[in-house]
Amino acid sequence: QFSGATVRCTVRARPADTRGALQMELNYSAGRAGDSGWQVFDLQPGFEDFSFEYDVPLLEGDQSVDYFGIRPVVPDKSRALIVESVKFERLGRWAN
């Protein structure tokens, strides 16, 4: 769906009530074709939208293996976050 397009990835999240994360990382991966790298966002109390844009590589072969990763930054092995929603918006073609 997103091959050759710029996509805006938005996650609405907040720290968990107990041992809440101070930061989260997001990553859009197109498998072997490449990924956005982990994007780091600072969390504050209350839900907020966090977004980044990524030029999704062109599809290689006949199978798509895209995935989207969300993880808390865990400096002391035990942090959590609450994700309310995840949204992907196709902004237009970057490749012909």
PDB file of N, CA and C in Angstrom:
ATOM      1  N   GLN A   1       0.802  -1.203   0.000  1.00  0.00           N
ATOM      2  CA  GLN A   1       0.000   0.000   0.000  1.00  0.00           C
ATOM      3  C   GLN A   1       0.848   1.272   0.000  1.00  0.00           C
ATOM      4  N   PHE A   2       2.005   1.262   0.661  1.00  0.00           N
ATOM      5  CA  PHE A   2       2.797   2.477   0.813  1.00  0.00           C
ATOM      6  C   PHE A   2       4.084   2.476  -0.009  1.00  0.00           C
ATOM      7  N   SER A   3       4.341   1.429  -0.782  1.00  0.00           N
ATOM      8  CA  SER A   3       5.558   1.338  -1.583  1.00  0.00           C
ATOM      9  C   SER A   3       5.705   2.562  -2.486  1.00  0.00           C
ATOM     10  N   GLY A   4       6.845   3.252  -2.381  1.00  0.00           N
ATOM     11  CA  GLY A   4       7.110   4.424  -3.205  1.00  0.00           C
ATOM     12  C   GLY A   4       6.388   5.681  -2.761  1.00  0.00           C
ATOM     13  N   ALA A   5       5.765   5.654  -1.601  1.00  0.00           N
ATOM     14  CA  ALA A   5       5.015   6.811  -1.106  1.00  0.00           C
ATOM     15  C   ALA A   5       5.636   7.338   0.190  1.00  0.00           C
ATOM     16  N   THR A   6       5.367   8.601   0.455  1.00  0.00           N
ATOM     17  CA  THR A   6       5.712   9.168   1.751  1.00  0.00           C
ATOM     18  C   THR A   6       4.535   8.902   2.679  1.00  0.00           C
ATOM     19  N   VAL A   7       4.820   8.371   3.839  1.00  0.00           N
ATOM     20  CA  VAL A   7       3.776   8.059   4.807  1.00  0.00           C
ATOM     21  C   VAL A   7       4.048   8.822   6.100  1.00  0.00           C
ATOM     22  N   ARG A   8       2.977   9.386   6.661  1.00  0.00           N
ATOM     23  CA  ARG A   8       3.077  10.001   7.990  1.00  0.00           C
ATOM     24  C   ARG A   8       2.561   8.980   8.991  1.00  0.00           C
ATOM     25  N   CYS A   9       3.400   8.653   9.962  1.00  0.00           N
ATOM     26  CA  CYS A   9       3.062   7.693  11.013  1.00  0.00           C
ATOM     27  C   CYS A   9       2.793   8.471  12.287  1.00  0.00           C
ATOM     28  N   THR A  10       1.608   8.281  12.863  1.00  0.00           N
ATOM     29  CA  THR A  10       1.232   9.005  14.077  1.00  0.00           C
ATOM     30  C   THR A  10       0.799   8.017  15.149  1.00  0.00           C
ATOM     31  N   VAL A  11       1.382   8.156  16.328  1.00  0.00           N
ATOM     32  CA  VAL A  11       1.020   7.330  17.477  1.00  0.00           C
ATOM     33  C   VAL A  11       0.552   8.259  18.583  1.00  0.00           C
ATOM     34  N   ARG A  12      -0.614   7.963  19.128  1.00  0.00           N
ATOM     35  CA  ARG A  12      -1.131   8.713  20.278  1.00  0.00           C
ATOM     36  C   ARG A  12      -0.831   7.869  21.506  1.00  0.00           C
ATOM     37  N   ALA A  13      -0.010   8.411  22.409  1.00  0.00           N
ATOM     38  CA  ALA A  13       0.467   7.614  23.542  1.00  0.00           C
ATOM     39  C   ALA A  13       0.739   8.494  24.753  1.00  0.00           C
ATOM     40  N   ARG A  14       0.931   7.802  25.885  1.00  0.00           N
ATOM     41  CA  ARG A  14       1.319   8.468  27.139  1.00  0.00           C
ATOM     42  C   ARG A  14       2.069   7.454  27.990  1.00  0.00           C
ATOM     43  N   PRO A  15       2.783   7.935  29.010  1.00  0.00           N
ATOM     44  CA  PRO A  15       3.426   7.002  29.939  1.00  0.00           C
ATOM     45  C   PRO A  15       2.369   6.212  30.718  1.00  0.00           C
ATOM     46  N   ALA A  16       2.678   4.990  31.086  1.00  0.00           N
ATOM     47  CA  ALA A  16       1.790   4.208  31.950  1.00  0.00           C
ATOM     48  C   ALA A  16       1.747   4.854  33.334  1.00  0.00           C
ATOM     49  N   ASP A  17       0.701   4.551  34.086  1.00  0.00           N
ATOM     50  CA  ASP A  17       0.560   5.126  35.429  1.00  0.00           C
ATOM     51  C   ASP A  17       1.638   4.629  36.386  1.00  0.00           C
ATOM     52  N   THR A  18       2.045   3.381  36.234  1.00  0.00           N
ATOM     53  CA  THR A  18       3.090   2.795  37.074  1.00  0.00           C
ATOM     54  C   THR A  18       4.321   2.537  36.224  1.00  0.00           C
ATOM     55  N   ARG A  19       5.471   3.037  36.667  1.00  0.00           N
ATOM     56  CA  ARG A  19       6.745   2.860  35.951  1.00  0.00           C
ATOM     57  C   ARG A  19       6.646   3.364  34.512  1.00  0.00           C
ATOM     58  N   GLY A  20       6.015   4.502  34.333  1.00  0.00           N
ATOM     59  CA  GLY A  20       5.819   5.067  33.000  1.00  0.00           C
ATOM     60  C   GLY A  20       7.123   5.448  32.325  1.00  0.00           C
ATOM     61  N   ALA A  21       7.205   5.162  31.034  1.00  0.00           N
ATOM     62  CA  ALA A  21       8.386   5.509  30.231  1.00  0.00           C
ATOM     63  C   ALA A  21       8.469   7.022  30.058  1.00  0.00           C
ATOM     64  N   LEU A  22       9.685   7.536  29.993  1.00  0.00           N
ATOM     65  CA  LEU A  22       9.909   8.953  29.732  1.00  0.00           C
ATOM     66  C   LEU A  22      10.033   9.224  28.242  1.00  0.00           C
ATOM     67  N   GLN A  23      10.354   8.168  27.477  1.00  0.00           N
ATOM     68  CA  GLN A  23      10.494   8.283  26.032  1.00  0.00           C
ATOM     69  C   GLN A  23       9.958   7.012  25.371  1.00  0.00           C
ATOM     70  N   MET A  24       9.599   7.150  24.072  1.00  0.00           N
ATOM     71  CA  MET A  24       9.270   5.984  23.272  1.00  0.00           C
ATOM     72  C   MET A  24       9.990   6.098  21.943  1.00  0.00           C
ATOM     73  N   GLU A  25      10.139   4.952  21.274  1.00  0.00           N
ATOM     74  CA  GLU A  25      10.771   4.893  19.967  1.00  0.00           C
ATOM     75  C   GLU A  25       9.797   4.253  18.985  1.00  0.00           C
ATOM     76  N   LEU A  26       9.795   4.789  17.758  1.00  0.00           N
ATOM     77  CA  LEU A  26       8.944   4.294  16.677  1.00  0.00           C
ATOM     78  C   LEU A  26       9.810   3.984  15.471  1.00  0.00           C
ATOM     79  N   ASN A  27       9.446   2.938  14.722  1.00  0.00           N
ATOM     80  CA  ASN A  27      10.222   2.549  13.546  1.00  0.00           C
ATOM     81  C   ASN A  27       9.295   1.933  12.502  1.00  0.00           C
ATOM     82  N   TYR A  28       9.329   2.475  11.282  1.00  0.00           N
ATOM     83  CA  TYR A  28       8.616   1.875  10.141  1.00  0.00           C
ATOM     84  C   TYR A  28       9.648   1.082   9.356  1.00  0.00           C
ATOM     85  N   SER A  29       9.384  -0.203   9.162  1.00  0.00           N
ATOM     86  CA  SER A  29      10.320  -1.053   8.432  1.00  0.00           C
ATOM     87  C   SER A  29       9.663  -1.636   7.196  1.00  0.00           C
ATOM     88  N   ALA A  30      10.388  -1.589   6.092  1.00  0.00           N
ATOM     89  CA  ALA A  30       9.964  -2.227   4.848  1.00  0.00           C
ATOM     90  C   ALA A  30      10.815  -3.465   4.595  1.00  0.00           C
ATOM     91  N   GLY A  31      11.222  -4.121   5.659  1.00  0.00           N
ATOM     92  CA  GLY A  31      12.018  -5.343   5.560  1.00  0.00           C
ATOM     93  C   GLY A  31      13.395  -5.065   4.987  1.00  0.00           C
ATOM     94  N   ARG A  32      13.814  -5.913   4.070  1.00  0.00           N
ATOM     95  CA  ARG A  32      15.157  -5.776   3.472  1.00  0.00           C
ATOM     96  C   ARG A  32      15.344  -4.482   2.695  1.00  0.00           C
ATOM     97  N   ALA A  33      14.252  -3.870   2.260  1.00  0.00           N
ATOM     98  CA  ALA A  33      14.339  -2.636   1.467  1.00  0.00           C
ATOM     99  C   ALA A  33      14.783  -1.437   2.303  1.00  0.00           C
ATOM    100  N   GLY A  34      14.611  -1.497   3.616  1.00  0.00           N
ATOM    101  CA  GLY A  34      15.057  -0.408   4.481  1.00  0.00           C
ATOM    102  C   GLY A  34      14.037  -0.049   5.534  1.00  0.00           C
ATOM    103  N   ASP A  35      14.437   0.857   6.437  1.00  0.00           N
ATOM    104  CA  ASP A  35      13.527   1.315   7.480  1.00  0.00           C
ATOM    105  C   ASP A  35      13.841   2.748   7.867  1.00  0.00           C
ATOM    106  N   SER A  36      12.964   3.314   8.666  1.00  0.00           N
ATOM    107  CA  SER A  36      13.097   4.720   9.067  1.00  0.00           C
ATOM    108  C   SER A  36      14.160   4.926  10.131  1.00  0.00           C
ATOM    109  N   GLY A  37      14.594   3.841  10.765  1.00  0.00           N
ATOM    110  CA  GLY A  37      15.428   3.981  11.950  1.00  0.00           C
ATOM    111  C   GLY A  37      14.530   4.323  13.124  1.00  0.00           C
ATOM    112  N   TRP A  38      15.009   4.082  14.332  1.00  0.00           N
ATOM    113  CA  TRP A  38      14.195   4.353  15.519  1.00  0.00           C
ATOM    114  C   TRP A  38      14.104   5.848  15.748  1.00  0.00           C
ATOM    115  N   GLN A  39      12.878   6.380  15.749  1.00  0.00           N
ATOM    116  CA  GLN A  39      12.600   7.790  16.004  1.00  0.00           C
ATOM    117  C   GLN A  39      12.246   7.918  17.487  1.00  0.00           C
ATOM    118  N   VAL A  40      12.931   8.816  18.203  1.00  0.00           N
ATOM    119  CA  VAL A  40      12.755   8.948  19.658  1.00  0.00           C
ATOM    120  C   VAL A  40      11.866  10.157  19.971  1.00  0.00           C
ATOM    121  N   PHE A  41      10.907   9.943  20.881  1.00  0.00           N
ATOM    122  CA  PHE A  41       9.986  11.001  21.288  1.00  0.00           C
ATOM    123  C   PHE A  41       9.914  11.051  22.812  1.00  0.00           C
ATOM    124  N   ASP A  42       9.897  12.268  23.358  1.00  0.00           N
ATOM    125  CA  ASP A  42       9.754  12.469  24.796  1.00  0.00           C
ATOM    126  C   ASP A  42       8.281  12.415  25.172  1.00  0.00           C
ATOM    127  N   LEU A  43       7.947  11.643  26.192  1.00  0.00           N
ATOM    128  CA  LEU A  43       6.573  11.509  26.658  1.00  0.00           C
ATOM    129  C   LEU A  43       6.306  12.456  27.814  1.00  0.00           C
ATOM    130  N   GLN A  44       5.072  12.943  27.897  1.00  0.00           N
ATOM    131  CA  GLN A  44       4.611  13.797  28.985  1.00  0.00           C
ATOM    132  C   GLN A  44       3.336  13.181  29.549  1.00  0.00           C
ATOM    133  N   PRO A  45       2.937  13.544  30.768  1.00  0.00           N
ATOM    134  CA  PRO A  45       1.663  13.035  31.293  1.00  0.00           C
ATOM    135  C   PRO A  45       0.522  13.419  30.342  1.00  0.00           C
ATOM    136  N   GLY A  46      -0.406  12.528  30.131  1.00  0.00           N
ATOM    137  CA  GLY A  46      -1.532  12.783  29.226  1.00  0.00           C
ATOM    138  C   GLY A  46      -1.203  12.339  27.808  1.00  0.00           C
ATOM    139  N   PHE A  47      -2.250  11.959  27.077  1.00  0.00           N
ATOM    140  CA  PHE A  47      -2.059  11.503  25.700  1.00  0.00           C
ATOM    141  C   PHE A  47      -1.630  12.646  24.793  1.00  0.00           C
ATOM    142  N   GLU A  48      -0.680  12.343  23.902  1.00  0.00           N
ATOM    143  CA  GLU A  48      -0.217  13.272  22.878  1.00  0.00           C
ATOM    144  C   GLU A  48      -0.022  12.501  21.586  1.00  0.00           C
ATOM    145  N   ASP A  49      -0.102  13.234  20.456  1.00  0.00           N
ATOM    146  CA  ASP A  49       0.201  12.643  19.152  1.00  0.00           C
ATOM    147  C   ASP A  49       1.674  12.867  18.833  1.00  0.00           C
ATOM    148  N   PHE A  50       2.339  11.810  18.361  1.00  0.00           N
ATOM    149  CA  PHE A  50       3.742  11.867  17.962  1.00  0.00           C
ATOM    150  C   PHE A  50       3.817  11.359  16.525  1.00  0.00           C
ATOM    151  N   SER A  51       4.417  12.155  15.630  1.00  0.00           N
ATOM    152  CA  SER A  51       4.424  11.810  14.208  1.00  0.00           C
ATOM    153  C   SER A  51       5.807  11.953  13.598  1.00  0.00           C
ATOM    154  N   PHE A  52       6.023  11.178  12.544  1.00  0.00           N
ATOM    155  CA  PHE A  52       7.182  11.367  11.680  1.00  0.00           C
ATOM    156  C   PHE A  52       6.794  10.917  10.277  1.00  0.00           C
ATOM    157  N   GLU A  53       7.544  11.408   9.293  1.00  0.00           N
ATOM    158  CA  GLU A  53       7.292  11.037   7.903  1.00  0.00           C
ATOM    159  C   GLU A  53       8.430  10.179   7.396  1.00  0.00           C
ATOM    160  N   TYR A  54       8.074   9.239   6.510  1.00  0.00           N
ATOM    161  CA  TYR A  54       9.059   8.297   5.978  1.00  0.00           C
ATOM    162  C   TYR A  54       8.747   8.005   4.519  1.00  0.00           C
ATOM    163  N   ASP A  55       9.786   8.059   3.678  1.00  0.00           N
ATOM    164  CA  ASP A  55       9.663   7.674   2.269  1.00  0.00           C
ATOM    165  C   ASP A  55       9.840   6.168   2.188  1.00  0.00           C
ATOM    166  N   VAL A  56       8.736   5.445   2.015  1.00  0.00           N
ATOM    167  CA  VAL A  56       8.774   3.983   2.008  1.00  0.00           C
ATOM    168  C   VAL A  56       9.451   3.514   0.719  1.00  0.00           C
ATOM    169  N   PRO A  57      10.474   2.647   0.828  1.00  0.00           N
ATOM    170  CA  PRO A  57      11.166   2.154  -0.368  1.00  0.00           C
ATOM    171  C   PRO A  57      10.209   1.413  -1.301  1.00  0.00           C
ATOM    172  N   LEU A  58      10.615   1.342  -2.557  1.00  0.00           N
ATOM    173  CA  LEU A  58       9.842   0.582  -3.537  1.00  0.00           C
ATOM    174  C   LEU A  58       9.857  -0.896  -3.183  1.00  0.00           C
ATOM    175  N   LEU A  59       8.758  -1.559  -3.455  1.00  0.00           N
ATOM    176  CA  LEU A  59       8.607  -2.990  -3.196  1.00  0.00           C
ATOM    177  C   LEU A  59       9.669  -3.775  -3.957  1.00  0.00           C
ATOM    178  N   GLU A  60      10.340  -4.676  -3.273  1.00  0.00           N
ATOM    179  CA  GLU A  60      11.326  -5.554  -3.895  1.00  0.00           C
ATOM    180  C   GLU A  60      10.765  -6.967  -3.896  1.00  0.00           C
ATOM    181  N   GLY A  61      10.638  -7.584  -5.067  1.00  0.00           N
ATOM    182  CA  GLY A  61      10.067  -8.925  -5.140  1.00  0.00           C
ATOM    183  C   GLY A  61       8.550  -8.864  -5.127  1.00  0.00           C
ATOM    184  N   ASP A  62       7.937  -9.988  -4.794  1.00  0.00           N
ATOM    185  CA  ASP A  62       6.479 -10.055  -4.851  1.00  0.00           C
ATOM    186  C   ASP A  62       5.813 -10.164  -3.488  1.00  0.00           C
ATOM    187  N   GLN A  63       6.574  -9.974  -2.414  1.00  0.00           N
ATOM    188  CA  GLN A  63       5.983 -10.079  -1.085  1.00  0.00           C
ATOM    189  C   GLN A  63       6.382  -8.876  -0.241  1.00  0.00           C
ATOM    190  N   SER A  64       5.390  -8.270   0.371  1.00  0.00           N
ATOM    191  CA  SER A  64       5.631  -7.131   1.244  1.00  0.00           C
ATOM    192  C   SER A  64       5.799  -7.616   2.684  1.00  0.00           C
ATOM    193  N   VAL A  65       6.763  -7.051   3.392  1.00  0.00           N
ATOM    194  CA  VAL A  65       7.023  -7.464   4.772  1.00  0.00           C
ATOM    195  C   VAL A  65       7.109  -6.261   5.705  1.00  0.00           C
ATOM    196  N   ASP A  66       6.323  -5.226   5.443  1.00  0.00           N
ATOM    197  CA  ASP A  66       6.369  -4.028   6.274  1.00  0.00           C
ATOM    198  C   ASP A  66       5.881  -4.313   7.692  1.00  0.00           C
ATOM    199  N   TYR A  67       6.498  -3.606   8.650  1.00  0.00           N
ATOM    200  CA  TYR A  67       6.006  -3.645  10.024  1.00  0.00           C
ATOM    201  C   TYR A  67       6.295  -2.312  10.684  1.00  0.00           C
ATOM    202  N   PHE A  68       5.593  -2.053  11.785  1.00  0.00           N
ATOM    203  CA  PHE A  68       5.752  -0.810  12.528  1.00  0.00           C
ATOM    204  C   PHE A  68       6.044  -1.172  13.972  1.00  0.00           C
ATOM    205  N   GLY A  69       7.157  -0.677  14.489  1.00  0.00           N
ATOM    206  CA  GLY A  69       7.560  -0.988  15.856  1.00  0.00           C
ATOM    207  C   GLY A  69       7.328   0.179  16.797  1.00  0.00           C
ATOM    208  N   ILE A  70       6.839  -0.133  17.985  1.00  0.00           N
ATOM    209  CA  ILE A  70       6.643   0.845  19.067  1.00  0.00           C
ATOM    210  C   ILE A  70       7.255   0.241  20.316  1.00  0.00           C
ATOM    211  N   ARG A  71       8.160   0.982  20.964  1.00  0.00           N
ATOM    212  CA  ARG A  71       8.742   0.455  22.198  1.00  0.00           C
ATOM    213  C   ARG A  71       9.083   1.591  23.154  1.00  0.00           C
ATOM    214  N   PRO A  72       8.934   1.323  24.444  1.00  0.00           N
ATOM    215  CA  PRO A  72       9.359   2.317  25.428  1.00  0.00           C
ATOM    216  C   PRO A  72      10.876   2.293  25.558  1.00  0.00           C
ATOM    217  N   VAL A  73      11.448   3.434  25.883  1.00  0.00           N
ATOM    218  CA  VAL A  73      12.868   3.471  26.226  1.00  0.00           C
ATOM    219  C   VAL A  73      12.952   3.000  27.666  1.00  0.00           C
ATOM    220  N   VAL A  74      13.773   1.979  27.912  1.00  0.00           N
ATOM    221  CA  VAL A  74      13.796   1.332  29.230  1.00  0.00           C
ATOM    222  C   VAL A  74      15.196   1.343  29.834  1.00  0.00           C
ATOM    223  N   PRO A  75      15.592   2.467  30.452  1.00  0.00           N
ATOM    224  CA  PRO A  75      16.934   2.541  31.012  1.00  0.00           C
ATOM    225  C   PRO A  75      17.158   1.597  32.193  1.00  0.00           C
ATOM    226  N   ASP A  76      16.109   1.255  32.906  1.00  0.00           N
ATOM    227  CA  ASP A  76      16.294   0.367  34.055  1.00  0.00           C
ATOM    228  C   ASP A  76      15.411  -0.881  33.954  1.00  0.00           C
ATOM    229  N   LYS A  77      15.201  -1.365  32.748  1.00  0.00           N
ATOM    230  CA  LYS A  77      14.568  -2.649  32.425  1.00  0.00           C
ATOM    231  C   LYS A  77      13.082  -2.752  32.716  1.00  0.00           C
ATOM    232  N   SER A  78      12.435  -1.710  33.195  1.00  0.00           N
ATOM    233  CA  SER A  78      11.012  -1.834  33.499  1.00  0.00           C
ATOM    234  C   SER A  78      10.305  -0.502  33.309  1.00  0.00           C
ATOM    235  N   ARG A  79       9.869  -0.241  32.101  1.00  0.00           N
ATOM    236  CA  ARG A  79       9.107   0.970  31.786  1.00  0.00           C
ATOM    237  C   ARG A  79       7.951   0.578  30.885  1.00  0.00           C
ATOM    238  N   ALA A  80       6.879   1.357  30.923  1.00  0.00           N
ATOM    239  CA  ALA A  80       5.701   1.020  30.130  1.00  0.00           C
ATOM    240  C   ALA A  80       5.070   2.285  29.558  1.00  0.00           C
ATOM    241  N   LEU A  81       4.294   2.103  28.493  1.00  0.00           N
ATOM    242  CA  LEU A  81       3.540   3.194  27.906  1.00  0.00           C
ATOM    243  C   LEU A  81       2.191   2.661  27.468  1.00  0.00           C
ATOM    244  N   ILE A  82       1.246   3.575  27.310  1.00  0.00           N
ATOM    245  CA  ILE A  82      -0.098   3.254  26.855  1.00  0.00           C
ATOM    246  C   ILE A  82      -0.266   3.853  25.464  1.00  0.00           C
ATOM    247  N   VAL A  83      -0.650   3.028  24.494  1.00  0.00           N
ATOM    248  CA  VAL A  83      -0.890   3.488  23.124  1.00  0.00           C
ATOM    249  C   VAL A  83      -2.391   3.529  22.894  1.00  0.00           C
ATOM    250  N   GLU A  84      -2.909   4.692  22.550  1.00  0.00           N
ATOM    251  CA  GLU A  84      -4.345   4.848  22.299  1.00  0.00           C
ATOM    252  C   GLU A  84      -4.691   4.599  20.835  1.00  0.00           C
ATOM    253  N   SER A  85      -3.802   5.035  19.925  1.00  0.00           N
ATOM    254  CA  SER A  85      -4.090   4.835  18.505  1.00  0.00           C
ATOM    255  C   SER A  85      -2.810   4.905  17.681  1.00  0.00           C
ATOM    256  N   VAL A  86      -2.878   4.289  16.492  1.00  0.00           N
ATOM    257  CA  VAL A  86      -1.802   4.335  15.503  1.00  0.00           C
ATOM    258  C   VAL A  86      -2.461   4.673  14.168  1.00  0.00           C
ATOM    259  N   LYS A  87      -1.896   5.657  13.448  1.00  0.00           N
ATOM    260  CA  LYS A  87      -2.490   6.084  12.180  1.00  0.00           C
ATOM    261  C   LYS A  87      -1.397   6.230  11.124  1.00  0.00           C
ATOM    262  N   PHE A  88      -1.698   5.761   9.908  1.00  0.00           N
ATOM    263  CA  PHE A  88      -0.801   5.912   8.765  1.00  0.00           C
ATOM    264  C   PHE A  88      -1.528   6.718   7.698  1.00  0.00           C
ATOM    265  N   GLU A  89      -0.868   7.786   7.201  1.00  0.00           N
ATOM    266  CA  GLU A  89      -1.449   8.622   6.161  1.00  0.00           C
ATOM    267  C   GLU A  89      -0.519   8.632   4.950  1.00  0.00           C
ATOM    268  N   ARG A  90      -1.030   8.296   3.783  1.00  0.00           N
ATOM    269  CA  ARG A  90      -0.248   8.374   2.552  1.00  0.00           C
ATOM    270  C   ARG A  90      -0.275   9.826   2.091  1.00  0.00           C
ATOM    271  N   LEU A  91       0.917  10.448   2.017  1.00  0.00           N
ATOM    272  CA  LEU A  91       1.008  11.874   1.687  1.00  0.00           C
ATOM    273  C   LEU A  91       1.242  12.111   0.204  1.00  0.00           C
ATOM    274  N   GLY A  92       1.652  11.100  -0.525  1.00  0.00           N
ATOM    275  CA  GLY A  92       1.912  11.251  -1.951  1.00  0.00           C
ATOM    276  C   GLY A  92       3.091  10.401  -2.368  1.00  0.00           C
ATOM    277  N   ARG A  93       3.289  10.306  -3.661  1.00  0.00           N
ATOM    278  CA  ARG A  93       4.368   9.493  -4.212  1.00  0.00           C
ATOM    279  C   ARG A  93       5.674  10.261  -4.148  1.00  0.00           C
ATOM    280  N   TRP A  94       6.736   9.616  -3.715  1.00  0.00           N
ATOM    281  CA  TRP A  94       8.068  10.208  -3.785  1.00  0.00           C
ATOM    282  C   TRP A  94       8.836   9.607  -4.952  1.00  0.00           C
ATOM    283  N   ALA A  95       8.395   8.436  -5.440  1.00  0.00           N
ATOM    284  CA  ALA A  95       9.075   7.749  -6.542  1.00  0.00           C
ATOM    285  C   ALA A  95       8.086   7.519  -7.683  1.00  0.00           C
ATOM    286  N   ASN A  96       8.623   7.458  -8.887  1.00  0.00           N
ATOM    287  CA  ASN A  96       7.789   7.188 -10.065  1.00  0.00           C
ATOM    288  C   ASN A  96       7.939   5.766 -10.516  1.00  0.00           C
TER     289      ASN A  96
END
